[in-house]
XYZ file of C-alpha atoms in Angstrom:
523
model
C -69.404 176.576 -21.967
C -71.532 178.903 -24.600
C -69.776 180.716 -27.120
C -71.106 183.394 -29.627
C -69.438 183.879 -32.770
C -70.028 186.168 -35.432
C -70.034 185.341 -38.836
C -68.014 187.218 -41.597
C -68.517 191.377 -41.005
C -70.124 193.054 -38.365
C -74.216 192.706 -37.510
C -76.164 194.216 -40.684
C -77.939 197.497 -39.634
C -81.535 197.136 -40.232
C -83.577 198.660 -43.062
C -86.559 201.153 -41.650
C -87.810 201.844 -45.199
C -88.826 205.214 -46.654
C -90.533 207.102 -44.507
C -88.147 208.546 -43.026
C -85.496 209.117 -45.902
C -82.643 210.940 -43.490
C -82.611 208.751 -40.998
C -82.289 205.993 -43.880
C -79.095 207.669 -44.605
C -77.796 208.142 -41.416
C -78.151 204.123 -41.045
C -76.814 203.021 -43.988
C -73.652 205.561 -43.358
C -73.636 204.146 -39.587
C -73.473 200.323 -41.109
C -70.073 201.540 -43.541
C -67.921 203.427 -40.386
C -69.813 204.049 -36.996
C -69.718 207.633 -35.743
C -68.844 206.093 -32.309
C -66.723 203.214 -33.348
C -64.529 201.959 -30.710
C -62.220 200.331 -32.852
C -62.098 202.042 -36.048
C -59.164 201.101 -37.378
C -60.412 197.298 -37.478
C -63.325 198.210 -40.002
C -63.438 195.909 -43.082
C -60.343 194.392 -42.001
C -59.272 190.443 -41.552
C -58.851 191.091 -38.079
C -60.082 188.580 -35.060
C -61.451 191.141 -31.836
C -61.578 189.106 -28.837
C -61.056 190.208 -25.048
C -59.848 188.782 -21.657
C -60.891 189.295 -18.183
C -57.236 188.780 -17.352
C -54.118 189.825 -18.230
C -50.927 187.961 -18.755
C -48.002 187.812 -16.537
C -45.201 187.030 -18.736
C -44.266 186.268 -22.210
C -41.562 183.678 -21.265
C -42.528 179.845 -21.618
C -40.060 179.208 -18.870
C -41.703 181.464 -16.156
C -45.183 181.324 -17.376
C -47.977 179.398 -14.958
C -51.206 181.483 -15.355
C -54.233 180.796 -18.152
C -54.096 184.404 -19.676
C -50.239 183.916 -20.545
C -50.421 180.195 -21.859
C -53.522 181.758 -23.680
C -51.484 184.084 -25.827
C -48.444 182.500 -26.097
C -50.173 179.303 -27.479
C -50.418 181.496 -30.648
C -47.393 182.574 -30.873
C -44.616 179.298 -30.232
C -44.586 175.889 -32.165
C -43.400 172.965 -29.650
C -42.308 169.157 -30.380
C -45.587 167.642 -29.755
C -49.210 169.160 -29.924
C -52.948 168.361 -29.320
C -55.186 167.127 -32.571
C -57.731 170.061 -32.607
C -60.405 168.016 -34.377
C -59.902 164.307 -32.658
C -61.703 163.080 -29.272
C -60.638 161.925 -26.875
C -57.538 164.363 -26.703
C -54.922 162.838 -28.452
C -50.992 163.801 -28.587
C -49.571 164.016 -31.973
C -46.312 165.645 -33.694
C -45.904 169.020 -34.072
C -42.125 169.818 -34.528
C -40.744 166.870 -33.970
C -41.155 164.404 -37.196
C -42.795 161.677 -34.645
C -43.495 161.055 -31.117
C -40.577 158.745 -29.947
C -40.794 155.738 -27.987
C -38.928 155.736 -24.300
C -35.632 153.211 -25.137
C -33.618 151.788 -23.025
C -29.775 152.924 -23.418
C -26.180 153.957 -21.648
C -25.471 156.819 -19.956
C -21.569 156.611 -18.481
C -22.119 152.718 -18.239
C -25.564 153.258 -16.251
C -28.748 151.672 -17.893
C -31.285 154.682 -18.356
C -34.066 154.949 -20.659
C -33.702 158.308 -23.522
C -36.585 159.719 -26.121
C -35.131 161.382 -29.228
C -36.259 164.199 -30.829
C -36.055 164.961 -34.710
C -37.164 168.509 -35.739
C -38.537 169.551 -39.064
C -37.884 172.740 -40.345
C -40.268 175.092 -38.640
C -39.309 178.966 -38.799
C -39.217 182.049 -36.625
C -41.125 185.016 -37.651
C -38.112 187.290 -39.499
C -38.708 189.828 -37.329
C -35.444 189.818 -34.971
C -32.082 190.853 -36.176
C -30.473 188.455 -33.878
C -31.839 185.722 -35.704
C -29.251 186.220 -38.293
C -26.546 183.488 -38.048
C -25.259 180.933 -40.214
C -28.256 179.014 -39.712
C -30.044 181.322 -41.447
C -31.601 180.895 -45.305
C -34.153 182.683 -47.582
C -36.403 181.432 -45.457
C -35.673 182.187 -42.091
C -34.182 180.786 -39.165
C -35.003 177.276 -38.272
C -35.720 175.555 -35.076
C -32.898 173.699 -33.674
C -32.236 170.849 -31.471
C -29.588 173.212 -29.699
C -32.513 175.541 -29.035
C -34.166 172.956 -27.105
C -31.561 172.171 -25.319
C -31.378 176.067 -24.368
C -34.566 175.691 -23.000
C -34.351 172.799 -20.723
C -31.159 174.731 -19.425
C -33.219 177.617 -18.557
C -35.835 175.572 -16.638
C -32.901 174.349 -14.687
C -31.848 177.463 -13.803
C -33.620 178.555 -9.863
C -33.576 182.359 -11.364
C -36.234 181.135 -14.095
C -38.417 179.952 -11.287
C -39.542 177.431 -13.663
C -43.055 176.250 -13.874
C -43.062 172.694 -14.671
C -38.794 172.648 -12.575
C -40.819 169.542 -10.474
C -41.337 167.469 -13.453
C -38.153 167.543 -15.706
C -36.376 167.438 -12.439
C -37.814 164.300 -11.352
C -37.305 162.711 -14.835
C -34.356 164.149 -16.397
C -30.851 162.130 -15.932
C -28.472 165.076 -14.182
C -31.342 167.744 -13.971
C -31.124 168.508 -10.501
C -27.535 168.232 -9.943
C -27.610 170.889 -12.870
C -30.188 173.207 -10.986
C -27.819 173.333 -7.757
C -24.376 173.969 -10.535
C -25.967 176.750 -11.618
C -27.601 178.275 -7.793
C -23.604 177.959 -6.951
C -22.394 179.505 -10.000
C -25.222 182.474 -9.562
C -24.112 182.629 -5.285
C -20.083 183.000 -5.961
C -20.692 185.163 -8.960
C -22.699 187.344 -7.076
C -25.197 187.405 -9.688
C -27.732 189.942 -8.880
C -25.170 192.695 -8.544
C -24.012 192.370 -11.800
C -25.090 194.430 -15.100
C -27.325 193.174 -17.344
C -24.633 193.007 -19.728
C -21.893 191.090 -17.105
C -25.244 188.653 -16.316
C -25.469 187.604 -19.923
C -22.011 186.866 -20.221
C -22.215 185.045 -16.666
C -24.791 183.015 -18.006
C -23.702 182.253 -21.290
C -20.393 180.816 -19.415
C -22.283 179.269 -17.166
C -24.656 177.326 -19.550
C -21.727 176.265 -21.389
C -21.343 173.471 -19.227
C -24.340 170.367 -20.779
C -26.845 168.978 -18.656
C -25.477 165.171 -18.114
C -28.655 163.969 -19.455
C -29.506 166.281 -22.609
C -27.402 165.559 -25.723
C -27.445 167.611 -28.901
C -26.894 165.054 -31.801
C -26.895 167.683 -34.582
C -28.808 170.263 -35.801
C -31.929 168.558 -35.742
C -31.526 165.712 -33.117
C -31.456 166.236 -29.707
C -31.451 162.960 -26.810
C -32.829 162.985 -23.434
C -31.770 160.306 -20.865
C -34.530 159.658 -18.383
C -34.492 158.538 -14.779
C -37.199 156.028 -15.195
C -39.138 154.291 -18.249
C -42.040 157.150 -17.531
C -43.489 158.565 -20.560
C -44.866 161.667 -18.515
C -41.988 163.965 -20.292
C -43.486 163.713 -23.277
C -46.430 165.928 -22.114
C -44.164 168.552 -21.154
C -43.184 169.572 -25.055
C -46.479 169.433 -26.209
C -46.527 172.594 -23.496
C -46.374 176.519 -23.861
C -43.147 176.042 -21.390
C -40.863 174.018 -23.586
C -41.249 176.331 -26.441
C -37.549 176.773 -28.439
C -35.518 180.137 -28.532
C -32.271 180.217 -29.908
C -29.092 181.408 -28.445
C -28.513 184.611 -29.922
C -31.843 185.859 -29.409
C -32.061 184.912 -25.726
C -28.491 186.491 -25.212
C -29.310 189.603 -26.683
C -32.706 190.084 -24.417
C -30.771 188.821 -21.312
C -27.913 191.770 -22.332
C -30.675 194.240 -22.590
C -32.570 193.579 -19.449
C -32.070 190.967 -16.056
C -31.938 187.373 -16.416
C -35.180 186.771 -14.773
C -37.069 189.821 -16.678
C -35.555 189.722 -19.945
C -38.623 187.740 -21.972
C -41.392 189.068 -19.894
C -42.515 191.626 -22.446
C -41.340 189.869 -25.517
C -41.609 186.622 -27.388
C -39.573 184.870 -30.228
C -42.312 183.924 -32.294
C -41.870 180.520 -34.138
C -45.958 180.094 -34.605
C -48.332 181.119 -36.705
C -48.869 184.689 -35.052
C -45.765 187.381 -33.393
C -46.066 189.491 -30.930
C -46.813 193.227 -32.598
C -47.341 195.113 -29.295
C -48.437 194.708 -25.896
C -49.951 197.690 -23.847
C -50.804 197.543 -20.815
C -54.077 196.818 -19.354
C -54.767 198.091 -22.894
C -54.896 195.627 -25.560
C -52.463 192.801 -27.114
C -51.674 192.350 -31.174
C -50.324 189.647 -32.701
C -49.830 189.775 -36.159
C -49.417 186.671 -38.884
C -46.330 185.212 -38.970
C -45.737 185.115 -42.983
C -43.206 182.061 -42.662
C -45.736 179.926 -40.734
C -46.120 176.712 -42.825
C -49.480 174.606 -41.500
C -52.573 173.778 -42.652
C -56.286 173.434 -41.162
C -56.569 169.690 -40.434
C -59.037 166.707 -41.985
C -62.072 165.803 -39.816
C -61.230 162.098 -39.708
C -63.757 159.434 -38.493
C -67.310 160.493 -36.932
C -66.351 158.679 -34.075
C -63.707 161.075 -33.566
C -65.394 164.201 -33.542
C -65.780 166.547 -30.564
C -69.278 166.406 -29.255
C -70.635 169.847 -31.072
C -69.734 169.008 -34.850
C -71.520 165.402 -34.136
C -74.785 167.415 -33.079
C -74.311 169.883 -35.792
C -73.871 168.132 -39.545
C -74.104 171.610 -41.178
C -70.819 172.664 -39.373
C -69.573 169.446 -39.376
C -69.562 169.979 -43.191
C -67.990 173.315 -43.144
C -65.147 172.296 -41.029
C -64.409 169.506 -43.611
C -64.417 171.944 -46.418
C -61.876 173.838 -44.349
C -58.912 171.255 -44.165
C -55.571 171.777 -45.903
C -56.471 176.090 -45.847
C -53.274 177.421 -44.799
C -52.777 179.013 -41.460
C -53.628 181.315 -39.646
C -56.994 182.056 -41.830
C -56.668 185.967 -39.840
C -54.217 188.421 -40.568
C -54.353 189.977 -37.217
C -55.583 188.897 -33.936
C -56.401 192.251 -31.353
C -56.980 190.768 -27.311
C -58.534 193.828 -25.451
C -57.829 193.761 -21.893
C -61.578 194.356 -20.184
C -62.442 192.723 -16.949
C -66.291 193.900 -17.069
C -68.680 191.209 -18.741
C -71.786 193.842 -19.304
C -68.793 195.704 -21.365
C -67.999 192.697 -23.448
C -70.887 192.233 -23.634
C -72.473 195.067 -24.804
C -69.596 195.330 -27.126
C -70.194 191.970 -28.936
C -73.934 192.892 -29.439
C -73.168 196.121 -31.316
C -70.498 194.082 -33.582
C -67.334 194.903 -31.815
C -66.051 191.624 -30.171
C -65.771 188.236 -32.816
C -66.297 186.435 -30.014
C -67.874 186.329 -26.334
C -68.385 183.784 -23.566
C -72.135 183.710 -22.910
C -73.001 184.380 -19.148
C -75.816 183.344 -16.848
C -76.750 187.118 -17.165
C -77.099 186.830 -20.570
C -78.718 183.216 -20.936
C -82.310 184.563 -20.541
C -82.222 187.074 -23.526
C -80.288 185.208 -25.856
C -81.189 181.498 -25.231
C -84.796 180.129 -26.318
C -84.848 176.289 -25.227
C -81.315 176.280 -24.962
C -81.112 177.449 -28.705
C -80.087 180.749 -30.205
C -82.958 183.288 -30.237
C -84.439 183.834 -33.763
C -82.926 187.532 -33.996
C -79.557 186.642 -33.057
C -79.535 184.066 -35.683
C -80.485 186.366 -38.003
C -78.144 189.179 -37.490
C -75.324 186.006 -37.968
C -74.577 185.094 -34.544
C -73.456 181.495 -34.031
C -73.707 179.711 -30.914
C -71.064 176.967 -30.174
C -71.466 174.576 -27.168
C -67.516 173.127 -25.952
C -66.606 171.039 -23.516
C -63.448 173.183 -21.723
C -60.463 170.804 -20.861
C -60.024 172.898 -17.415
C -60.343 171.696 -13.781
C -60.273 174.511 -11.513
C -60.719 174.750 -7.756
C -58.803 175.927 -4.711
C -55.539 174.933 -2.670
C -54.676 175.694 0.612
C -51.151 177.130 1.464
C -49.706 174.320 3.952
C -47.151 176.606 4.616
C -49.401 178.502 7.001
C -49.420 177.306 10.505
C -53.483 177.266 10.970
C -53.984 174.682 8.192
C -50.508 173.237 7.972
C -51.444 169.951 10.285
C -54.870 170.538 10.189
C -56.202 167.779 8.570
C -59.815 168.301 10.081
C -59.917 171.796 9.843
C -58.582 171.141 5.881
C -61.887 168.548 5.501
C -64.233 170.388 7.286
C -63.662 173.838 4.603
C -63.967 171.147 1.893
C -67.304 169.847 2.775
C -68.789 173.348 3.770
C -69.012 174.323 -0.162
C -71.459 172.976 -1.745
C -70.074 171.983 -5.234
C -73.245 170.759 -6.672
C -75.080 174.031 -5.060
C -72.175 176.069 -6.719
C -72.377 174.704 -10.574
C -76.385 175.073 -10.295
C -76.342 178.909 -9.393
C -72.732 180.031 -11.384
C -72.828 177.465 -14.525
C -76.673 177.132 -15.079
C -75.654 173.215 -14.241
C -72.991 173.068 -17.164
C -70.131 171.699 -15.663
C -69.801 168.726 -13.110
C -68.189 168.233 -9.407
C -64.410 167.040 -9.686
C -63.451 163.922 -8.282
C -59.993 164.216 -9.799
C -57.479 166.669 -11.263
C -57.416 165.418 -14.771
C -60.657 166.701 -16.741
C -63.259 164.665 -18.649
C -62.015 163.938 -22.602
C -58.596 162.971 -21.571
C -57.404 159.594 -19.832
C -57.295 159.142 -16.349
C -60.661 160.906 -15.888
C -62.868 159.709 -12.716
C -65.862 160.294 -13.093
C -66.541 159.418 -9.273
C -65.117 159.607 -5.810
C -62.304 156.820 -4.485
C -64.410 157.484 -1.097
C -67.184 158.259 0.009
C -67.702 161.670 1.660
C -70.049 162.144 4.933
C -70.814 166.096 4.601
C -73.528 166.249 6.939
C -73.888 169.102 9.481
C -72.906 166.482 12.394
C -69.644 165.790 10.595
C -68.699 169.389 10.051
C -69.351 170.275 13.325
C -67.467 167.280 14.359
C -64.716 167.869 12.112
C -64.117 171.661 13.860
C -64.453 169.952 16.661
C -61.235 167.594 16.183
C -59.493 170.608 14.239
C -59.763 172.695 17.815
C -62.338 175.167 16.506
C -65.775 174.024 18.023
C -68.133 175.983 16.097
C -66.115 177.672 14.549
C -64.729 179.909 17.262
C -60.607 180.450 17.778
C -59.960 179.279 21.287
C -57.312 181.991 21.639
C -59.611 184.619 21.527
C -63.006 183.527 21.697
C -63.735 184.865 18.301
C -64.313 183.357 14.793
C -61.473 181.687 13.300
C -60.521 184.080 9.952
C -59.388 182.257 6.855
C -58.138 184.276 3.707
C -58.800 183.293 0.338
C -57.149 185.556 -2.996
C -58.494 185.323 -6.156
C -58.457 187.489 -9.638
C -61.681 189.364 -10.827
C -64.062 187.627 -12.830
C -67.872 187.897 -14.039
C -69.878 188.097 -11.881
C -66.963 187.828 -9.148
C -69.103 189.837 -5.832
C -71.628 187.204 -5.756
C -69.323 183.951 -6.511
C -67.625 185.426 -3.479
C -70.251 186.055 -1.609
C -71.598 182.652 -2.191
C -68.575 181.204 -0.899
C -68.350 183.567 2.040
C -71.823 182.223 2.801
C -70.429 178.427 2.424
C -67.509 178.720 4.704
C -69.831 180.759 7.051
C -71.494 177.696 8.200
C -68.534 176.390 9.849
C -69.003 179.323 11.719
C -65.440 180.473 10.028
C -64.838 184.224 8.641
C -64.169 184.147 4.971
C -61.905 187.327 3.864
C -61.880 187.450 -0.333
C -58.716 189.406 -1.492
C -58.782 190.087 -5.269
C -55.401 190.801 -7.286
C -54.598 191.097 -10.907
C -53.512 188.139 -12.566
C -49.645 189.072 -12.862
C -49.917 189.692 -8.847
C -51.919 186.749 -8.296
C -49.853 184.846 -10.174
């Protein structure tokens, strides 16, 4: 993926000279505050201007599963474990917790099961919340407790979170599931949705009273998970958005305020190095620093270790090493406008509104000479970074529905009609490479190549609508092509990507419908 940066400031006007002295003026008063500034209030501030296509669904780890939510929140949480920015391949490190424990074996009630322990360093919340004020509280804040964790892990047990990542903790957490159907009976004889907000937070606080078997708080800062296996695969989970901390009192309150499974969708308790400010819809989002934050901008370690674009580029590779141990976040403010048009962006970033743009196929042609930076965008202190996105992305089918369900023909035969390597040339410009896998390049467990081989010939489609019980395509029921939906969210460029794939399935002789939600609707 191509990224455009700007440096420090916005693009310098240019100079015309003296022969025409007003409009001289009128320029250099245009470079100090725009007549027809979009964002005035940003000028000359430490501010970061960036926008999304998409926006978020929720601000509660728990809940969240969509990009444009883990996006933001990612700024605003601290969690046990994290990803070294500046080491490849992707590496797991501490973040919170003062090390990454090994899985030990141990005794639950007389059973053998293995446990990880955490240890937490003092991290603090933004002291923005008055229900952050207990008697954990010191000049400094509110730190992160084990206890908070533990909060957590009760609320992705709970079926009213609808918890993202329920699958995994429940398959590796001692008492997890027997915990998720306490709390389904406690919610059923309670009658839980009838109650008040009020009457559900003190339903829920009684209810979570009760531990999970398997999740022990050993003090303030210790907190012991028994597992159901010697898998290691929990320890990915808190170096996630989802297992972010959020103490008792704070959670409590919001729950009081608003429904149990609504009550952190608008609202975050910030414990990284930005807090959630505002949040207007379909508007814009600030987050503003978080003044108790205590990190620092890492060391590039060994060349070896580099990502791929500062070992093609010494000159940044030098600035990033000049960078390390400068406290963060390096802006004071960071403004995500909400605009789902690209030529907007766009047009935005070229007139020195937007830090920061994706570069398009649409663009490529007028900005990229040779797969380098034109001359005059260099000069007006564009930078253009190359990275490698950690994202696999595709489509499912929904084997709840009764056409594909079974299907296992049908299910091939939609596979092979789109062309993947067809797809990156004309929508990527080549940049990105068929999946063979779930797990991206850069991280372990990447295949680089199919288990089988795959016969997509013409022959073998047609064959495999034969066997699914749609020669040619057509519905047997009613003589006429079989209709498939497929929903997606608005992107660049989005009519023709569709159309392209509308085209694909076409030659199955299949009718492709594209339905396009938001991302909260979507999601």
């Amino acid at each position: 993926m191509f990224k455009l940066l700007k440096r420090k400031g916005r693009i310098p006007c240019p100079r015309p000279g003296l022969l025409v002295f007003l409009l001289v003026l009128m320029a250099l008063s245009h470079c100090r505050q725009p007549w027809n500034h979009p964002y005035p209030e940003t000028a000359g501030k430490n501010w970061y201007l960036i926008a999304m296509a998409s926006e978020p669904s929720t601000m509660d780890p728990v809940r969240m599963n969509d990009a444009p939510s883990f996006a933001v929140a990612s700024n605003l949480v601290v969690t046990p474990f994290q990803y070294a920015y500046l080491k490849r391949p992707i590496q797991m490190e501490p973040f919170l917790a003062r090390r990454i424990p090994e899985v030990q074996r141990g005794q639950l009630q007389g059973q053998p099961a293995y446990f990880i322990e955490l240890q937490l360093s003092r991290k603090y919340y933004a002291p923005v919340e008055e229900c952050l004020e207990d008697e954990y509280q010191d000049d400094r804040g509110r730190p992160i407790l084990a206890r908070d964790l533990e909060l957590n892990l009760k609320r992705n047990a709970d079926p009213g979170s609808e918890a993202f990542m329920y699958s995994l903790l429940a398959e590796n957490i001692v008492g997890f599931k027997e915990y998720n159907q306490y709390l389904r009976e406690q919610r059923q004889q309670s009658d839980f949705p009838s109650l008040s907000a009020k009457e559900q937070a003190t339903a829920l606080a009684d209810f979570y009273s009760k531990p999970i078997a398997g999740v022990q708080v050993l003090g303030p800062d210790r907190l012991r998970i028994y597992l159901n296996s010697s898998s290691d695969r929990i320890l990915y989970f808190f170096a996630m958005v989802s297992s972010a901390p959020i103490p008792w009192n704070c959670w409590n309150h919001y729950v009081a305020q608003d429904r149990n499974e609504h009550a952190l969708d608008r609202t975050l308790i910030a414990s990284g190095p930005f807090y959630l400010t505002s949040w207007e819809p379909r508007d814009k989002i600030i987050l503003d620093r978080n003044e108790l934050y205590d990190d620092s901008y890492p060391e590039l370690g060994d060349r070896d270790s580099w990502p791929e674009a500062l070992q093609k580029d010494s000159e940044r590779a030098a600035k990033v090493r000049k960078l390390a141990g400068t406290p963060l976040p390096m802006s004071d403010r960071v403004i995500l406008y909400l605009i789902q048009s690209g030529s907007t962006v766009w047009t935005l970033f070229e007139q020195g509104y937007q830090d920061r743009v994706t570069l398009t196929s649409d663009s490529y042609e007028g900005v990229l000479e040779g797969g380098e930076l034109r001359p005059e965008y260099v000069k007006r202190g564009v930078r253009l970074t190359t990275e490698a996105e950690l994202a696999t992305f595709g489509w499912i089918f929904n084997l709840e529905d009764p056409v594909l369900r079974n299907n296992v023909p049908l299910r091939q035969a939609i596979r092979c009609s789109i062309n993947a390597e067809e797809l990156i040339r004309k929508f990527f410009e080549g940049r990105a490479m068929v999946a063979h896998g779930l797990i991206p390049p850069g991280i372990e467990g990447f295949r680089n190549s199919p288990v089988h081989s795959r016969d997509c010939s013409p022959a073998r489609m047609q064959a495999l609508m034969k066997a699914a019980g749609y020669p040619d395509g057509l519905d047997p029921k009613t003589g006429k092509p079989l209709t498939l939906r497929i929903i997606d969210v608005p992107r660049p460029a989005s009519a023709s990507f569709h159309s392209f794939l509308v085209d694909q399935v076409g030659k199955l002789g299949v009718r492709l419908q594209v339905d396009l939600f938001d991302a909260p609707t979507y999601f």
